[in-house]
Amino acid sequence: MVFCDDIRTEIGNKPSLMGVYPAEMLVERFPATLPRFCAWVNLVTPVEDAPEQIRVRLMQEDRPVLDTGEIALNEAVRDALPVNGAFVTSFALAMSPFQLDGETWLQAIADCNGETLTSRRFSIRQRS
């Protein structure tokens, strides 16, 4: 998962991630309002386990701040997406604006095939 300021679709349907954050974000002070904040989530599973449905949630600690709901993937889509023997799909998640009241962390959670997959945590702290 990659966090950034914006995700744009370029010619040829290629995503461009603008203002990519490393392992954490530092803000000058809280509260802080980001005009736009995005996450690029990649889901990779063995091709034989390609999900029929996916739900992705972006959690801020213990509460969801964004939820895709159930996304159905038909067989044609699942068959068209194998990359090197794996099923790969990506999600662009965007929040505009995004309010930060204090230090926190974010994490993506994907539900597919009866399993819950979690990303690493992304920290947001005040610059010291």
Tab-separated table of C-alpha atoms in Angstrom:
chain	number	residue	atom	x	y	z
A	1	MET	CA	0.000	0.000	0.000
A	2	VAL	CA	1.210	3.478	-0.875
A	3	PHE	CA	-0.119	6.720	0.607
A	4	CYS	CA	0.085	9.911	-1.427
A	5	ASP	CA	-1.460	13.333	-2.019
A	6	ASP	CA	-3.191	12.405	-5.281
A	7	ILE	CA	-3.666	9.614	-7.835
A	8	ARG	CA	-4.167	10.632	-11.450
A	9	THR	CA	-4.986	8.546	-14.490
A	10	GLU	CA	-2.545	9.215	-17.327
A	11	ILE	CA	-2.687	8.421	-21.041
A	12	GLY	CA	-2.921	4.675	-21.513
A	13	ASN	CA	-4.873	4.260	-18.267
A	14	LYS	CA	-1.662	4.385	-16.189
A	15	PRO	CA	-1.922	5.627	-12.602
A	16	SER	CA	0.447	8.344	-11.430
A	17	LEU	CA	0.891	8.723	-7.686
A	18	MET	CA	1.702	12.298	-6.657
A	19	GLY	CA	3.384	13.285	-3.410
A	20	VAL	CA	4.175	9.762	-2.181
A	21	TYR	CA	4.765	9.440	1.570
A	22	PRO	CA	7.417	7.104	2.980
A	23	ALA	CA	6.657	5.043	6.098
A	24	GLU	CA	4.966	7.953	7.885
A	25	MET	CA	3.572	11.454	7.453
A	26	LEU	CA	4.737	14.396	9.527
A	27	VAL	CA	2.465	17.416	9.929
A	28	GLU	CA	3.372	20.796	11.414
A	29	ARG	CA	0.594	20.728	14.025
A	30	PHE	CA	-2.794	19.256	14.866
A	31	PRO	CA	-5.562	19.655	13.998
A	32	ALA	CA	-4.629	19.440	10.328
A	33	THR	CA	-6.782	19.257	7.218
A	34	LEU	CA	-5.406	17.673	4.067
A	35	PRO	CA	-7.221	18.876	0.944
A	36	ARG	CA	-6.843	15.384	-0.555
A	37	PHE	CA	-5.286	12.163	0.714
A	38	CYS	CA	-5.084	8.914	-1.254
A	39	ALA	CA	-4.072	5.295	-0.837
A	40	TRP	CA	-3.046	2.892	-3.609
A	41	VAL	CA	-3.820	-0.650	-2.468
A	42	ASN	CA	-2.490	-3.699	-4.338
A	43	LEU	CA	-4.076	-7.078	-3.675
A	44	VAL	CA	-2.065	-10.121	-4.816
A	45	THR	CA	-3.302	-13.694	-4.365
A	46	PRO	CA	-2.535	-17.006	-6.082
A	47	VAL	CA	-4.494	-17.131	-9.346
A	48	GLU	CA	-6.391	-20.229	-8.187
A	49	ASP	CA	-7.624	-18.192	-5.194
A	50	ALA	CA	-8.797	-15.190	-7.230
A	51	PRO	CA	-11.679	-13.740	-5.229
A	52	GLU	CA	-15.231	-13.437	-6.485
A	53	GLN	CA	-15.819	-10.422	-4.259
A	54	ILE	CA	-13.514	-7.943	-2.565
A	55	ARG	CA	-14.202	-5.355	0.094
A	56	VAL	CA	-11.490	-2.862	1.054
A	57	ARG	CA	-11.665	-0.650	4.126
A	58	LEU	CA	-9.261	2.055	5.153
A	59	MET	CA	-9.142	2.117	8.940
A	60	GLN	CA	-8.004	4.958	11.160
A	61	GLU	CA	-7.061	3.011	14.243
A	62	ASP	CA	-10.297	1.155	15.099
A	63	ARG	CA	-12.759	3.048	12.881
A	64	PRO	CA	-13.341	2.896	9.130
A	65	VAL	CA	-12.739	6.152	7.259
A	66	LEU	CA	-13.422	4.682	3.817
A	67	ASP	CA	-15.211	1.508	2.706
A	68	THR	CA	-15.533	0.292	-0.894
A	69	GLY	CA	-18.385	-2.038	-0.002
A	70	GLU	CA	-18.547	-5.416	-1.750
A	71	ILE	CA	-17.056	-5.310	-5.242
A	72	ALA	CA	-18.045	-8.295	-7.399
A	73	LEU	CA	-15.425	-9.614	-9.811
A	74	ASN	CA	-16.875	-11.788	-12.543
A	75	GLU	CA	-14.959	-14.762	-13.974
A	76	ALA	CA	-13.899	-12.879	-17.121
A	77	VAL	CA	-12.251	-10.166	-15.017
A	78	ARG	CA	-10.521	-12.708	-12.785
A	79	ASP	CA	-9.229	-14.652	-15.800
A	80	ALA	CA	-8.004	-11.495	-17.555
A	81	LEU	CA	-5.895	-10.293	-14.626
A	82	PRO	CA	-3.268	-13.025	-13.926
A	83	VAL	CA	0.290	-11.673	-13.715
A	84	ASN	CA	3.095	-14.220	-13.368
A	85	GLY	CA	0.696	-16.824	-11.959
A	86	ALA	CA	-0.940	-14.415	-9.513
A	87	PHE	CA	-4.211	-12.523	-9.394
A	88	VAL	CA	-3.394	-8.827	-9.057
A	89	THR	CA	-5.849	-6.002	-8.619
A	90	SER	CA	-5.401	-2.456	-7.388
A	91	PHE	CA	-7.650	0.072	-5.715
A	92	ALA	CA	-7.294	3.839	-5.640
A	93	LEU	CA	-8.873	5.210	-2.484
A	94	ALA	CA	-9.303	8.963	-2.026
A	95	MET	CA	-10.546	11.192	0.763
A	96	SER	CA	-11.162	14.867	0.155
A	97	PRO	CA	-10.760	16.588	2.557
A	98	PHE	CA	-9.148	14.455	5.270
A	99	GLN	CA	-9.269	15.811	8.834
A	100	LEU	CA	-6.587	14.869	11.363
A	101	ASP	CA	-7.228	15.736	14.996
A	102	GLY	CA	-4.055	14.195	16.467
A	103	GLU	CA	-1.402	11.543	16.023
A	104	THR	CA	-2.866	8.402	14.524
A	105	TRP	CA	-2.250	5.508	12.157
A	106	LEU	CA	-4.005	4.096	9.097
A	107	GLN	CA	-4.274	0.550	7.796
A	108	ALA	CA	-6.027	-1.079	4.834
A	109	ILE	CA	-8.096	-4.209	5.390
A	110	ALA	CA	-9.262	-6.360	2.481
A	111	ASP	CA	-11.900	-9.075	2.848
A	112	CYS	CA	-11.789	-11.746	0.143
A	113	ASN	CA	-12.432	-15.480	-0.012
A	114	GLY	CA	-13.447	-15.544	3.637
A	115	GLU	CA	-10.074	-14.147	4.707
A	116	THR	CA	-9.103	-10.771	6.049
A	117	LEU	CA	-5.836	-9.357	4.710
A	118	THR	CA	-4.210	-6.383	6.431
A	119	SER	CA	-1.578	-3.912	5.302
A	120	ARG	CA	1.200	-2.458	7.388
A	121	ARG	CA	0.326	0.530	9.547
A	122	PHE	CA	1.006	4.047	8.294
A	123	SER	CA	1.776	6.565	11.058
A	124	ILE	CA	0.799	10.237	11.098
A	125	ARG	CA	2.720	12.288	13.645
A	126	GLN	CA	3.459	15.895	14.502
A	127	ARG	CA	6.876	17.137	13.447
A	128	SER	CA	9.096	17.585	16.495
